[in-house]
PDB file of C-alpha atoms in Angstrom:
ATOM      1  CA  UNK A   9      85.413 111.519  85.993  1.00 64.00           C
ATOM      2  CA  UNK A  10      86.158 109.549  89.214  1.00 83.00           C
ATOM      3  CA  UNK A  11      83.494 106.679  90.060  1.00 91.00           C
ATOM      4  CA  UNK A  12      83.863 107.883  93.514  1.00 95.00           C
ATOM      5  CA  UNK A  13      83.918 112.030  94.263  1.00 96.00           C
ATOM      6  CA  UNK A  14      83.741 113.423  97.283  1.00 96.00           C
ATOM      7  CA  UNK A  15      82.720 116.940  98.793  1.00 96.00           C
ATOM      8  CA  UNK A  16      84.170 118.778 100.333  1.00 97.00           C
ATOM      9  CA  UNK A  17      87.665 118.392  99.531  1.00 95.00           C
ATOM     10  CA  UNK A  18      88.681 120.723 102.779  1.00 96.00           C
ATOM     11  CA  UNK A  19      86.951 121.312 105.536  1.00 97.00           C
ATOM     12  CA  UNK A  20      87.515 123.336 108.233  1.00 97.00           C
ATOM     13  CA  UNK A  21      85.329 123.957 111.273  1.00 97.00           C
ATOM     14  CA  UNK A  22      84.545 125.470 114.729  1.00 97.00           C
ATOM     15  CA  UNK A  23      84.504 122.618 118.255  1.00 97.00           C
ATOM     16  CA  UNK A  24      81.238 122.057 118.498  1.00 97.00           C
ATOM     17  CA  UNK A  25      79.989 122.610 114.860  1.00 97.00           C
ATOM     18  CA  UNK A  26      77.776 119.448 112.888  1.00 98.00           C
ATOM     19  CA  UNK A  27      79.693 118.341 109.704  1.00 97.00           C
ATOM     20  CA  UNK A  28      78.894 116.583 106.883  1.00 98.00           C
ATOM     21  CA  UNK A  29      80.888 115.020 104.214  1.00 98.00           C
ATOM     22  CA  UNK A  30      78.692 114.047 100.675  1.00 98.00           C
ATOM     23  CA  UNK A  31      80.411 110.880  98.442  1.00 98.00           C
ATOM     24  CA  UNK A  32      78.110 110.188  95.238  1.00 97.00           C
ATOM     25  CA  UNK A  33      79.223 107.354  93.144  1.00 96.00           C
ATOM     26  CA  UNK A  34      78.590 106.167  89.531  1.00 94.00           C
ATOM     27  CA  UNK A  35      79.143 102.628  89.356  1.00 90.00           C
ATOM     28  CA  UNK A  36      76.773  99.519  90.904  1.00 91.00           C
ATOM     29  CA  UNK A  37      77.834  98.784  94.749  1.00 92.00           C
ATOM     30  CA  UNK A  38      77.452  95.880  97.071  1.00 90.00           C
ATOM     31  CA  UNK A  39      78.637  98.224  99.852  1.00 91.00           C
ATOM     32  CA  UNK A  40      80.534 101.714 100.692  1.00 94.00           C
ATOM     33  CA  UNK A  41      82.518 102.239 103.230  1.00 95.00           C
ATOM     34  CA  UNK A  42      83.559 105.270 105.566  1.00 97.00           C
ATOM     35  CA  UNK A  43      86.905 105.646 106.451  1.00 96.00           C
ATOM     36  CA  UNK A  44      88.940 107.550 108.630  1.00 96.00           C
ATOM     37  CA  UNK A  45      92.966 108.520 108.166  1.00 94.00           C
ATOM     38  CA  UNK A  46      95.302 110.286 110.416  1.00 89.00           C
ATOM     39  CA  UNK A  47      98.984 111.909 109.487  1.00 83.00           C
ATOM     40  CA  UNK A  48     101.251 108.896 109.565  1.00 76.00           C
ATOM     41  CA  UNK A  49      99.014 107.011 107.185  1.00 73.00           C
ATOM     42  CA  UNK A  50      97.147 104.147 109.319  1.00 85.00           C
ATOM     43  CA  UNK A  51      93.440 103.743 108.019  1.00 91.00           C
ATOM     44  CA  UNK A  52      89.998 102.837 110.212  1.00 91.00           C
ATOM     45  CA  UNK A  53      87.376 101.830 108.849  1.00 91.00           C
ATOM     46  CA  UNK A  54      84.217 103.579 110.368  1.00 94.00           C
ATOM     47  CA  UNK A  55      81.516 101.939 108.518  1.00 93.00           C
ATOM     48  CA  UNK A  56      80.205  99.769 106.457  1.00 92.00           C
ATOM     49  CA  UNK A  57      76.703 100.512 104.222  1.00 92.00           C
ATOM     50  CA  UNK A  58      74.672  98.172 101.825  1.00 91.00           C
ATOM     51  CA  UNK A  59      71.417 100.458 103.124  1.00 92.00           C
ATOM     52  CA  UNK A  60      69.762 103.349 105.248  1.00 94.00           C
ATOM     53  CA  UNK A  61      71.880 104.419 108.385  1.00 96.00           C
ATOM     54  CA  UNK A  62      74.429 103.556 110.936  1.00 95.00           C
ATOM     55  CA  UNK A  63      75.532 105.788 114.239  1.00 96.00           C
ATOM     56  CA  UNK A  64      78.279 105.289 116.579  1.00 94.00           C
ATOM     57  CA  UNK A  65      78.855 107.505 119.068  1.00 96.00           C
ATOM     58  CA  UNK A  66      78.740 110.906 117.009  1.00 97.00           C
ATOM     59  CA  UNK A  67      79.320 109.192 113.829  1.00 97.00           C
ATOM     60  CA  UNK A  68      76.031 108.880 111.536  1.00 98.00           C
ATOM     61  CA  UNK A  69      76.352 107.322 107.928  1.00 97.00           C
ATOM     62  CA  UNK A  70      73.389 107.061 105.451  1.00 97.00           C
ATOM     63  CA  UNK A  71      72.898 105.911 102.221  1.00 97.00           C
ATOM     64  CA  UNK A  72      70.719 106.283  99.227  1.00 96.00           C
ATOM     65  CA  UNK A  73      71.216 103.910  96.868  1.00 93.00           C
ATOM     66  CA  UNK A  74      68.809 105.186  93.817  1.00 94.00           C
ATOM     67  CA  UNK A  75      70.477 108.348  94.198  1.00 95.00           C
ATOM     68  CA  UNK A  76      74.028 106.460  94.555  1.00 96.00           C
ATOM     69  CA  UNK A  77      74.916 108.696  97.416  1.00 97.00           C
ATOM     70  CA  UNK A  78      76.471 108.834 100.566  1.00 98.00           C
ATOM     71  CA  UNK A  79      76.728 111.189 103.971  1.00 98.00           C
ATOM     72  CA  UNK A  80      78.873 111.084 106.605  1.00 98.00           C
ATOM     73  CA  UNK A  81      78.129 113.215 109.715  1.00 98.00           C
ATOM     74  CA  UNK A  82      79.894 114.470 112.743  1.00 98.00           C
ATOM     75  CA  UNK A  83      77.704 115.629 115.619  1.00 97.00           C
ATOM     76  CA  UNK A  84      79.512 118.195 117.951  1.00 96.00           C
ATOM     77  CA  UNK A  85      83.122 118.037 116.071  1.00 97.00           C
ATOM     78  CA  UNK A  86      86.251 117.562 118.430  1.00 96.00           C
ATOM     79  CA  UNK A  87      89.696 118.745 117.438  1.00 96.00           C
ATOM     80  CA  UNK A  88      90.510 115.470 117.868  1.00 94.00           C
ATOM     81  CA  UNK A  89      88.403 114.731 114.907  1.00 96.00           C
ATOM     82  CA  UNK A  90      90.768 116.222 112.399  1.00 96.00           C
ATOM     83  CA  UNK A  91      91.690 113.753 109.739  1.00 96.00           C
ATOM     84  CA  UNK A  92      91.107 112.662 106.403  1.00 96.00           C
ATOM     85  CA  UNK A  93      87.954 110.972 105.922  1.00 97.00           C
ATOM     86  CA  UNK A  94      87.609 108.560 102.300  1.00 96.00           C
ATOM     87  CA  UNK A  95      84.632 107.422 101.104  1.00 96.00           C
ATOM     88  CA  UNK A  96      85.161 103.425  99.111  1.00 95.00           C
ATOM     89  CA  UNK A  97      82.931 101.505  97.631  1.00 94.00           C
ATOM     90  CA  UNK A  98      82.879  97.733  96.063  1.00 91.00           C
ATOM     91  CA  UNK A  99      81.330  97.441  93.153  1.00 87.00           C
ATOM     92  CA  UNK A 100      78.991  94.935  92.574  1.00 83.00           C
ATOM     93  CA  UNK A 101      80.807  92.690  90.503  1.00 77.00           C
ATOM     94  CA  UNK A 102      84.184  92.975  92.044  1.00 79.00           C
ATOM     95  CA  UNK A 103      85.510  92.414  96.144  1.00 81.00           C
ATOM     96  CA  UNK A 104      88.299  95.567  95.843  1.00 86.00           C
ATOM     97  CA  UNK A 105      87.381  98.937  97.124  1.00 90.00           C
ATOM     98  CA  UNK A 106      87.391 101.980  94.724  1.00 92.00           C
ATOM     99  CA  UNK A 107      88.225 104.897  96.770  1.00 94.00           C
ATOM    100  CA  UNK A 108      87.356 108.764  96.465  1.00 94.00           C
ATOM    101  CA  UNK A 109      89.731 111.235  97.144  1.00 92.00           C
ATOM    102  CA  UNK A 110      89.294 112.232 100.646  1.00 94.00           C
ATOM    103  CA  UNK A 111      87.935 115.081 102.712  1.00 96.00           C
ATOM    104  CA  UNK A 112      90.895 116.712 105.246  1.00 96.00           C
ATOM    105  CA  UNK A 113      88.745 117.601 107.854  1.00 97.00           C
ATOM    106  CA  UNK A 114      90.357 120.411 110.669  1.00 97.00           C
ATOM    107  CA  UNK A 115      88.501 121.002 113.877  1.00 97.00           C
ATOM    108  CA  UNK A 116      89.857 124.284 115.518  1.00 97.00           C
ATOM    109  CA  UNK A 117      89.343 124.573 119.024  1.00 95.00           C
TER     110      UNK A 117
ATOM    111  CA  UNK B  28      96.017  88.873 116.848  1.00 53.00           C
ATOM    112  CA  UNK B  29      96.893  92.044 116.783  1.00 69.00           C
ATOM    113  CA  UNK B  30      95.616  93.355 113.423  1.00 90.00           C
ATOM    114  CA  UNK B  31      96.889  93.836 110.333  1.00 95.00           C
ATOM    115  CA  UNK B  32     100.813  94.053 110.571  1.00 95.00           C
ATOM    116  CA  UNK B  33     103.280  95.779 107.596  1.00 96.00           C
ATOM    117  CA  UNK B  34     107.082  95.647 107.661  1.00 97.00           C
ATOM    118  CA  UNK B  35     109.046  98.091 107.001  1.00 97.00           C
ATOM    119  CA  UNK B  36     107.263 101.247 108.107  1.00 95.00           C
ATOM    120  CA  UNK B  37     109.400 103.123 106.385  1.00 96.00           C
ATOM    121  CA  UNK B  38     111.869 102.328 103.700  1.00 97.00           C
ATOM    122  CA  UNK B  39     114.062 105.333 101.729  1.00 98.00           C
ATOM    123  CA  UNK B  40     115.905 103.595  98.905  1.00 98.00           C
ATOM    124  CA  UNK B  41     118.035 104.834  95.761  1.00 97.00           C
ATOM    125  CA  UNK B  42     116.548 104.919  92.335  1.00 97.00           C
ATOM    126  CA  UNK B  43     117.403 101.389  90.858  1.00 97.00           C
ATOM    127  CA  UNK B  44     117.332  99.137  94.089  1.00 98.00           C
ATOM    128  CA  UNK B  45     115.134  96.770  94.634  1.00 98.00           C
ATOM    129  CA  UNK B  46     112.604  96.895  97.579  1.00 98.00           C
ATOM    130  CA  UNK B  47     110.341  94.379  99.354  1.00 98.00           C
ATOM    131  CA  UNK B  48     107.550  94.942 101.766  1.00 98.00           C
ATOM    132  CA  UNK B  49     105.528  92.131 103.983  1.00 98.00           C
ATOM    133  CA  UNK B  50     101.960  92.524 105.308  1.00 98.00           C
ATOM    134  CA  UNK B  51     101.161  89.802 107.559  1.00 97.00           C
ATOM    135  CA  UNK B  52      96.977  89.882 107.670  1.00 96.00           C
ATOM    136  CA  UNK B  53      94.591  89.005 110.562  1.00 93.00           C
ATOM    137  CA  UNK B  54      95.018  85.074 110.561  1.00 89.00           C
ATOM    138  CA  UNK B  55      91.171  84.497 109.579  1.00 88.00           C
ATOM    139  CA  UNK B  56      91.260  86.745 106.602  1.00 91.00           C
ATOM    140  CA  UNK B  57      91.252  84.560 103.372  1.00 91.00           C
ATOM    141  CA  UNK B  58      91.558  87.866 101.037  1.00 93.00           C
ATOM    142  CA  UNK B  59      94.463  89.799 101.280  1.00 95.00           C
ATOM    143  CA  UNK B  60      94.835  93.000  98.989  1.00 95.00           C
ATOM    144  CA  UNK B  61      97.797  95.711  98.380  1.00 96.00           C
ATOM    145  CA  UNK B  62      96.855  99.611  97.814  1.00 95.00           C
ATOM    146  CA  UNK B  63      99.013 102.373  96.828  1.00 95.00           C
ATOM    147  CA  UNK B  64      98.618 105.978  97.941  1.00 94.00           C
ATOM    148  CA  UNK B  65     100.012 109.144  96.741  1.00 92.00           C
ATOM    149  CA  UNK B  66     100.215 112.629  98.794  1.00 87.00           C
ATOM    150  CA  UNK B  67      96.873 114.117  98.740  1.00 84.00           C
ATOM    151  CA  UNK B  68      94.845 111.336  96.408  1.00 88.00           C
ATOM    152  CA  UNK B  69      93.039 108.218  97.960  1.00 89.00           C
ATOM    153  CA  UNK B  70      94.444 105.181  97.509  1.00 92.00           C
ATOM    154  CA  UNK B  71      94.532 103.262  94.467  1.00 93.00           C
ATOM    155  CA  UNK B  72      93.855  99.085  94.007  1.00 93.00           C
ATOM    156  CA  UNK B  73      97.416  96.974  93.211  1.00 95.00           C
ATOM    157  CA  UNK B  74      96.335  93.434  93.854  1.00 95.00           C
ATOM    158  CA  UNK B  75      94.338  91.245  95.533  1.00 93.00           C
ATOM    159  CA  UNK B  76      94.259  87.832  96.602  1.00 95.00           C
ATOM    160  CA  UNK B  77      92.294  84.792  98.068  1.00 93.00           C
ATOM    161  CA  UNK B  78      94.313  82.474  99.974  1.00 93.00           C
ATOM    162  CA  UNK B  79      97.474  81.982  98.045  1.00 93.00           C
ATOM    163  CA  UNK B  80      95.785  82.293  94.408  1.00 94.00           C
ATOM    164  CA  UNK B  81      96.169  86.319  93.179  1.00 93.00           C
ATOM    165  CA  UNK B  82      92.708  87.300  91.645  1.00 92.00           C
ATOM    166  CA  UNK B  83      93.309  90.202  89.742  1.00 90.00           C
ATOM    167  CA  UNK B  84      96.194  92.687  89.165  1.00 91.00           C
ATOM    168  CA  UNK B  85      95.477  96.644  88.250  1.00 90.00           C
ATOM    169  CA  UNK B  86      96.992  97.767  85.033  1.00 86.00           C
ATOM    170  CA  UNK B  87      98.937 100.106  87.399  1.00 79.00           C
ATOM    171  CA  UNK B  88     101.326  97.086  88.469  1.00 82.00           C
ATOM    172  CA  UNK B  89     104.233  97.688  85.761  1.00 85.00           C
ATOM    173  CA  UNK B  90     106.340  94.588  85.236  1.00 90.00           C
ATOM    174  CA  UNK B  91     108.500  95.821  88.137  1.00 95.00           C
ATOM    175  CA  UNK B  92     105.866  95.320  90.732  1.00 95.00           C
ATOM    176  CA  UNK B  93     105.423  91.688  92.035  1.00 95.00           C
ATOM    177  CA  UNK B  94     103.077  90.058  95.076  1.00 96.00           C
ATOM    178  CA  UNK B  95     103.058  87.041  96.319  1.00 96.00           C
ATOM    179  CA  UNK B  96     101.522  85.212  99.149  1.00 96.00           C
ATOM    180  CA  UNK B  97     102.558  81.923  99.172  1.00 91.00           C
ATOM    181  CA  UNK B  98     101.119  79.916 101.920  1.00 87.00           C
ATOM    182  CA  UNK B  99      98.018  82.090 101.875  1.00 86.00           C
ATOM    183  CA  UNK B 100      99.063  83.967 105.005  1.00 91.00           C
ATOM    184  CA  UNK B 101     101.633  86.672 104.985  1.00 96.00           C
ATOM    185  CA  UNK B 102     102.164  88.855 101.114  1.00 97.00           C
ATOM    186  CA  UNK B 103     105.407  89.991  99.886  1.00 97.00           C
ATOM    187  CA  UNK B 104     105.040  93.091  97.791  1.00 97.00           C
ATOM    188  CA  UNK B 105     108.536  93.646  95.402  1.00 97.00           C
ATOM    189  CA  UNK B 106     109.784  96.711  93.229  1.00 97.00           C
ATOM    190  CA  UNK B 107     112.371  96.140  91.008  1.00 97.00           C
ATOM    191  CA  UNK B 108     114.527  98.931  89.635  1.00 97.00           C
ATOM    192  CA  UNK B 109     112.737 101.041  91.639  1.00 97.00           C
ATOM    193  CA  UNK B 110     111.573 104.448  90.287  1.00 96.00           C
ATOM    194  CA  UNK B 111     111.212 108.039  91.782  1.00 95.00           C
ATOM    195  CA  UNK B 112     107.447 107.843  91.010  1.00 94.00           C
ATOM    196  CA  UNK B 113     106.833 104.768  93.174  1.00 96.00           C
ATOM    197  CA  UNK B 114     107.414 106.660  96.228  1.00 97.00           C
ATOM    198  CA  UNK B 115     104.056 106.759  97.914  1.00 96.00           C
ATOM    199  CA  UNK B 116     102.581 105.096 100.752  1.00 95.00           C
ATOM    200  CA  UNK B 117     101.873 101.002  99.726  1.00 97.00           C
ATOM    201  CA  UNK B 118      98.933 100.135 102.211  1.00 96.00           C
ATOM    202  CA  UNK B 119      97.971  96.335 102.728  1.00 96.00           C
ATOM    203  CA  UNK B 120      94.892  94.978 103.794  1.00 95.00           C
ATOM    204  CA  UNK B 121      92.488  91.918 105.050  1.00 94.00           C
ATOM    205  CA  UNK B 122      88.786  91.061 105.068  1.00 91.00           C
ATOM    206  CA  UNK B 123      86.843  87.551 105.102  1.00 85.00           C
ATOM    207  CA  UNK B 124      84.651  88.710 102.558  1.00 71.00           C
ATOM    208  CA  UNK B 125      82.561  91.672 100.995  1.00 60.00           C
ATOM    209  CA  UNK B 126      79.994  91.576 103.965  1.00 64.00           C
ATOM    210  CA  UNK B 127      82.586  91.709 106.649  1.00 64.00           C
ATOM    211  CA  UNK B 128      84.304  94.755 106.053  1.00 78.00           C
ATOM    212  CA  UNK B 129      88.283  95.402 105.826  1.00 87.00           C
ATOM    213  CA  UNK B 130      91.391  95.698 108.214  1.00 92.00           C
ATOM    214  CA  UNK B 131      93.928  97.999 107.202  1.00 93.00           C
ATOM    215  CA  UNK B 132      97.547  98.248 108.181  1.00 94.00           C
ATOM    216  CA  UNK B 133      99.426 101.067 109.306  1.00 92.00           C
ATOM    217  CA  UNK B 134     101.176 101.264 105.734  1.00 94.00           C
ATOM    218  CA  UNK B 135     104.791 101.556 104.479  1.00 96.00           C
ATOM    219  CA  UNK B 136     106.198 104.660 103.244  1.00 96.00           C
ATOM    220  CA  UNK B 137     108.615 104.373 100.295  1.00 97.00           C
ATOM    221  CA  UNK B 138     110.749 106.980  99.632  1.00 97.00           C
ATOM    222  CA  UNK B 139     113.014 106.558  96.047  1.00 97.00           C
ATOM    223  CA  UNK B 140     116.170 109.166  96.266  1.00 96.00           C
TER     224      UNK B 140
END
């Protein structure tokens, strides 16, 4: 079993249409990370979570540490949204990130 | 600065060469670390360093794979004898610390023929 698993593994949706991507993790964290990955390969990181929430623009991220889990959410979804979106975490004893598999997210318009 | 900067973007080699790729970080970054990424899996931890001094090494890098990053600014990554199975995308990255976040590069994708 991954330490870091992420649902859904596709996701396709509607313009206009609220997503949300889960990431639960096994494994002690100092902080998890949301990142985002177009074709071509260049990563951006969206977030960064030790706690609670962070928004930007129609980005939300929460956290739950008991429950070692994570949500992403998109607020009315653009096609220009589309991409992969990897949830990675650094475990507390370590500096590296451990990544999940990512979510290919497709916005139709 | 202008981010996090990798060299080749691409590289297509033949099985048995030997390949080298550069990632020059964001000039305040002290830690420097080296990902690799197959088609359709996240990416998976190679090495990491602070400053010139490489920290810790994943069982994944054979006796083939090599870093470096000798002045504690730009990192060499090196295959030797390169293998079908190392294509995949080798992604570098820089951060000043746990609480800062990361900077990634835009990656370089190895292709072994």
């Amino acid at each position: 079993k991954n330490e870091v698993e992420q649902s859904p593994q596709n996701l396709t949706a509607q313009e206009g249409e609220f997503i949300t991507i889960n990431c639960s993790y096994s494994v002690g964290i100092s902080a998890l990370h949301w990142l985002q990955q177009h074709p071509g390969g260049g990563i951006v990181s969206l977030f960064m979570l030790s706690s609670g929430k962070k928004k930007h623009g129609r980005l939300i991220a929460t956290i739950n540490i008991q429950e070692k889990h994570s949500s992403l959410h998109i607020t009315a979804s653009h096609p220009r949204d589309s991409a992969v979106y990897i949830c990675a975490v650094i475990v507390s004893s370590g500096s590296r990130l451990t990544f999940g598999e990512g979510t290919q997210l497709t916005v139709n318009p | 600065d202008t981010g996090v900067s990798q060299d080749p973007r691409h590289k297509i080699t033949k099985r048995g060469q030997n390949v080298t790729f550069r990632c020059d970080p964001i000039s305040e970054h002290n830690r420097l670390y080296w990902y690799r990424q197959t088609l359709g899996q996240g990416p998976e931890f190679l090495t990491y360093f602070q400053n010139e001094a490489q920290l810790e090494k994943s069982r994944l890098l054979s006796d083939r794979f090599s870093a470096e990053r000798p002045k504690g600014s730009f990192s060499t990554l090196e295959i030797q004898r390169t293998e079908q199975g190392d294509s995949a995308m080798y992604l570098c990255a820089s951060s000043s610390g746990q609480v800062y976040g990361y900077t990634f590069g835009s990656g370089t994708r190895l292709t072994v023929v």
